[in-house]
Backbone as numpy.savetxt, mean C-alpha at the origin, in Angstrom:
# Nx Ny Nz CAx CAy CAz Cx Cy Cz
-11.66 20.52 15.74 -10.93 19.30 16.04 -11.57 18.16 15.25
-10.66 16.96 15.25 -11.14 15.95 14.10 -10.54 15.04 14.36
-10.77 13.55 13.68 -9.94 12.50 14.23 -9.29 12.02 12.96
-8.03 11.67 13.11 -7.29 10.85 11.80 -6.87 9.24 11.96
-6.83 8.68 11.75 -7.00 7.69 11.90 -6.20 6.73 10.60
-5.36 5.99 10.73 -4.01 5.37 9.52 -4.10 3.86 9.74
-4.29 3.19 8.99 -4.09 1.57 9.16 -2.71 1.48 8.73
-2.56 0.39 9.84 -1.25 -0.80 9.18 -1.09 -2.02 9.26
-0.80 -3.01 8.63 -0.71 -4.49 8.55 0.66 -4.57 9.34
0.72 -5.45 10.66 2.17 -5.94 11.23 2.01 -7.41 11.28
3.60 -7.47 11.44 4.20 -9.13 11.52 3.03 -9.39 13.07
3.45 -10.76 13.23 2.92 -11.00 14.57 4.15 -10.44 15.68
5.01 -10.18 15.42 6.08 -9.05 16.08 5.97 -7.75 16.42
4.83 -7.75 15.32 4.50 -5.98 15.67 5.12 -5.25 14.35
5.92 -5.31 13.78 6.45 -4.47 12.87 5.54 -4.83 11.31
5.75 -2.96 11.59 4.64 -2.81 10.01 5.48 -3.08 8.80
4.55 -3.89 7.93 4.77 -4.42 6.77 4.13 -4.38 5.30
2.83 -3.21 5.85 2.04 -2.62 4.87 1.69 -1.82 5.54
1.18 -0.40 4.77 0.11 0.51 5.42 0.18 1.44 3.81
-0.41 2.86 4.13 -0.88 3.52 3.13 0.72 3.62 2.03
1.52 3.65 2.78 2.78 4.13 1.54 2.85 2.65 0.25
2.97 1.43 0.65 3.09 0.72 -0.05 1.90 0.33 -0.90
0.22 1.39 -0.11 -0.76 0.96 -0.95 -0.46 1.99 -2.68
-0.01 2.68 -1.71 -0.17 4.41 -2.71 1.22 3.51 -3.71
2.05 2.73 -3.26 3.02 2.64 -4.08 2.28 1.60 -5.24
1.91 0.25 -4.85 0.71 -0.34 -5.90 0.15 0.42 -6.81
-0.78 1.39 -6.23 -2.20 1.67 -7.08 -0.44 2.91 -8.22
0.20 3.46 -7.74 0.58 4.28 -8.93 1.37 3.09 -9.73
2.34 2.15 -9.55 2.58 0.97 -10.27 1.46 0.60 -11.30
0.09 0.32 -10.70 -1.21 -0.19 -11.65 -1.28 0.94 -12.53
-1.39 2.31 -12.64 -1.50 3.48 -13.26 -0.63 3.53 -14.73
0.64 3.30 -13.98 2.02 3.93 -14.58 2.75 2.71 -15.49
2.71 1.21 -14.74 3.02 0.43 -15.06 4.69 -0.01 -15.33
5.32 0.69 -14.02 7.41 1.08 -13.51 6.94 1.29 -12.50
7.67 0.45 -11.49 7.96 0.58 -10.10 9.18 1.72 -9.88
10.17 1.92 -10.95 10.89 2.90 -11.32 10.13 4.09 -11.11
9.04 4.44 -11.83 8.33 5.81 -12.28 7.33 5.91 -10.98
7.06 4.55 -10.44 6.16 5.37 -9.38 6.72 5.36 -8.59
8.25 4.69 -7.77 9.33 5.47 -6.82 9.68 6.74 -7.43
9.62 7.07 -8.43 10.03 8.40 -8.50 8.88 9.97 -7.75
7.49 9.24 -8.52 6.75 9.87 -8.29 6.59 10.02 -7.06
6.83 9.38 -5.85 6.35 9.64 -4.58 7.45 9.67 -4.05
8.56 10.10 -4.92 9.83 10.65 -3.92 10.90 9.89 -3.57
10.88 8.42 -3.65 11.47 7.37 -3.49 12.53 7.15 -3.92
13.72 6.16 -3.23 14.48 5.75 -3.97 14.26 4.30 -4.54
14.23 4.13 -5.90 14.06 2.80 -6.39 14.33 1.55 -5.19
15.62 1.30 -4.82 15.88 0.53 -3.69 14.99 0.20 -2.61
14.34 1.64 -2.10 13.20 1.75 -1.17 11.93 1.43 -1.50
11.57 1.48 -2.34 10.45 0.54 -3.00 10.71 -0.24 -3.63
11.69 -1.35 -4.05 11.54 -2.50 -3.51 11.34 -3.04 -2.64
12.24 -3.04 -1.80 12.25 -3.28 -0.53 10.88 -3.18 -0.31
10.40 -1.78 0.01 9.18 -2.35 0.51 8.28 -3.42 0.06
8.63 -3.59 -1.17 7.52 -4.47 -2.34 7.89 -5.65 -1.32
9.24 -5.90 -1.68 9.56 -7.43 -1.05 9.46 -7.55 0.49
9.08 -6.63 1.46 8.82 -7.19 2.84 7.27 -7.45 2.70
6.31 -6.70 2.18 5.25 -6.85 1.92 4.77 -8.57 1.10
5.98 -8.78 0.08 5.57 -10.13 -0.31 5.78 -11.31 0.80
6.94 -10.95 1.23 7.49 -11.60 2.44 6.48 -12.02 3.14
5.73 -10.79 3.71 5.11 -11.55 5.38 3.84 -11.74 4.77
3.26 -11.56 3.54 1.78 -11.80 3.34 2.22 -13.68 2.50
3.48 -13.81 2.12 3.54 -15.26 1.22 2.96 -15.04 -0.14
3.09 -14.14 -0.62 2.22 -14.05 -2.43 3.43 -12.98 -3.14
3.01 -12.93 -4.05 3.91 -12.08 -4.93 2.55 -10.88 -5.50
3.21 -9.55 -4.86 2.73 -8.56 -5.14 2.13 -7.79 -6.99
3.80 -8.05 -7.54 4.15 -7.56 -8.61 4.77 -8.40 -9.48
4.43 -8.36 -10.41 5.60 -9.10 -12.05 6.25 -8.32 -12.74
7.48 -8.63 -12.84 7.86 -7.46 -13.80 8.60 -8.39 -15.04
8.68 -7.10 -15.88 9.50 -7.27 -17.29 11.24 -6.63 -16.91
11.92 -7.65 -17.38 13.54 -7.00 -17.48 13.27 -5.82 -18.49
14.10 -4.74 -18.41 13.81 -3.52 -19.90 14.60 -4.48 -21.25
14.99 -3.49 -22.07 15.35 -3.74 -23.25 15.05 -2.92 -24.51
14.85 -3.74 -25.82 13.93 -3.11 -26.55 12.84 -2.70 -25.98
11.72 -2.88 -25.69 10.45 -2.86 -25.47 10.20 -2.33 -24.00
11.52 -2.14 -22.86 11.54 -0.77 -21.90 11.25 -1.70 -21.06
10.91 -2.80 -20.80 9.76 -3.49 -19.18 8.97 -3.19 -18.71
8.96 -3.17 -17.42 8.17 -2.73 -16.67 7.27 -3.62 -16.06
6.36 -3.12 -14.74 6.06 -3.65 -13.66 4.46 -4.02 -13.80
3.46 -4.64 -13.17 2.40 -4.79 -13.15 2.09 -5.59 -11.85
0.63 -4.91 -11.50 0.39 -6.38 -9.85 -0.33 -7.40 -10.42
-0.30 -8.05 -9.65 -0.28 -9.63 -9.74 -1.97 -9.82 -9.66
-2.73 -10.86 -9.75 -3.82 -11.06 -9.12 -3.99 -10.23 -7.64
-3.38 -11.40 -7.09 -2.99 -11.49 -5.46 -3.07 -9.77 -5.12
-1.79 -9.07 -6.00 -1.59 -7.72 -5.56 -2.48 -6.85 -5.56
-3.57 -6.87 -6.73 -4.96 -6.29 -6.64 -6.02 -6.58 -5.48
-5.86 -7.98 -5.04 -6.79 -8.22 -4.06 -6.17 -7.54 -2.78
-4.80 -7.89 -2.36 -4.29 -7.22 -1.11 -4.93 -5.78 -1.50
-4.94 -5.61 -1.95 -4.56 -3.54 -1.74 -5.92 -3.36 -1.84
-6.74 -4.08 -2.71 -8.64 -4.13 -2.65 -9.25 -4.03 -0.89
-8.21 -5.26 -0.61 -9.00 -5.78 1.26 -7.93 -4.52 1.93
-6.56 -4.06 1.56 -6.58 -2.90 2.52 -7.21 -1.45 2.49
-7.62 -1.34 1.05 -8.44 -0.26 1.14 -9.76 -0.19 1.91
-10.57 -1.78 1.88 -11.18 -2.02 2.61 -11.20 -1.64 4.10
-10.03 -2.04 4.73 -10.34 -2.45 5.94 -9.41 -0.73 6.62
-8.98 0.23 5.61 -8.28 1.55 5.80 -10.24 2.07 5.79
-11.54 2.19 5.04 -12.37 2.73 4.95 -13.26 2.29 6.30
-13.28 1.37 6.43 -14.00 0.20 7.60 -13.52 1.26 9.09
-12.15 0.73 9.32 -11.42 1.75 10.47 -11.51 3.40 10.63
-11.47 4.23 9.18 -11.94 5.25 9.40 -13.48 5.57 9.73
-14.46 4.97 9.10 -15.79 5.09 9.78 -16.09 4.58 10.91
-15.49 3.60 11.71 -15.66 3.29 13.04 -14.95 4.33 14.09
-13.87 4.79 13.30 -12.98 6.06 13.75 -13.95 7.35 14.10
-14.77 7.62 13.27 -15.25 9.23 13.52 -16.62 8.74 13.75
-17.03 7.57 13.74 -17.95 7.49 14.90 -17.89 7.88 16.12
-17.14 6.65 16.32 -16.56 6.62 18.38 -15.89 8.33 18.45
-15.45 8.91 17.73 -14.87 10.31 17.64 -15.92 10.79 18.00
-17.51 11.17 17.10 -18.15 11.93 17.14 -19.11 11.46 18.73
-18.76 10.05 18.93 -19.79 10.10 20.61 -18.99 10.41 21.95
-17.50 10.56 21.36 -16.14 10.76 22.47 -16.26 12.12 22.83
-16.75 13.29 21.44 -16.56 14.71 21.28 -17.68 15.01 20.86
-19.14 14.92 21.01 -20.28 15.55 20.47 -20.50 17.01 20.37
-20.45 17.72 19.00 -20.45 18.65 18.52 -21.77 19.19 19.08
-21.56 20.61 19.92 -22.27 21.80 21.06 -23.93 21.93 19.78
């Protein structure tokens, strides 16, 4: 047995507005550099990652991502300052929660 343990950022309503899908959607954007190519990659429909992009810009007030219209030269997406730091402090505070996680786990369930 083991403990898992998932962060998420909510409105003051309660409803989530970040957690691991929109981090995982960033860091492959930073990689790939198409919000196109990394909705594809994780299965997505383009639509659906926006969206998420834009509730995420929404309730934090910053702009996640910049993009290029295509054309000649194809476009494409990149994060912002801002967007590097969000996803920096949620990786943070996703590593923070899991080690306080399998602490209190390991004094809840002390292994025989």
């Amino acid at each position: 047995m083991k403990e898992y343990c998932r962060v998420y950022w909510t409105s003051d309503e309660g409803v989530r507005f970040f957690g691991p899908g929109p981090a995982e959607l960033l860091e492959r954007v930073a990689v790939c550099g198409s919000l196109t190519r990394a909705a594809e990659e994780m299965h997505l429909s383009y639509s659906k990652a926006l969206r998420m992009i834009h509730t995420a810009e929404r309730e934090l007030g910053m702009a996640l991502l910049k993009s290029a219209s295509g054309g000649a030269s194809g476009g494409g997406s990149t994060l912002t300052a801002q967007g590097e730091e969000v996803l920096r402090r949620f990786r943070a505070c996703e590593a923070a929660a899991e080690q306080t996680s399998q602490a209190e786990f390991g004094r809840q369930f002390p292994k025989p």
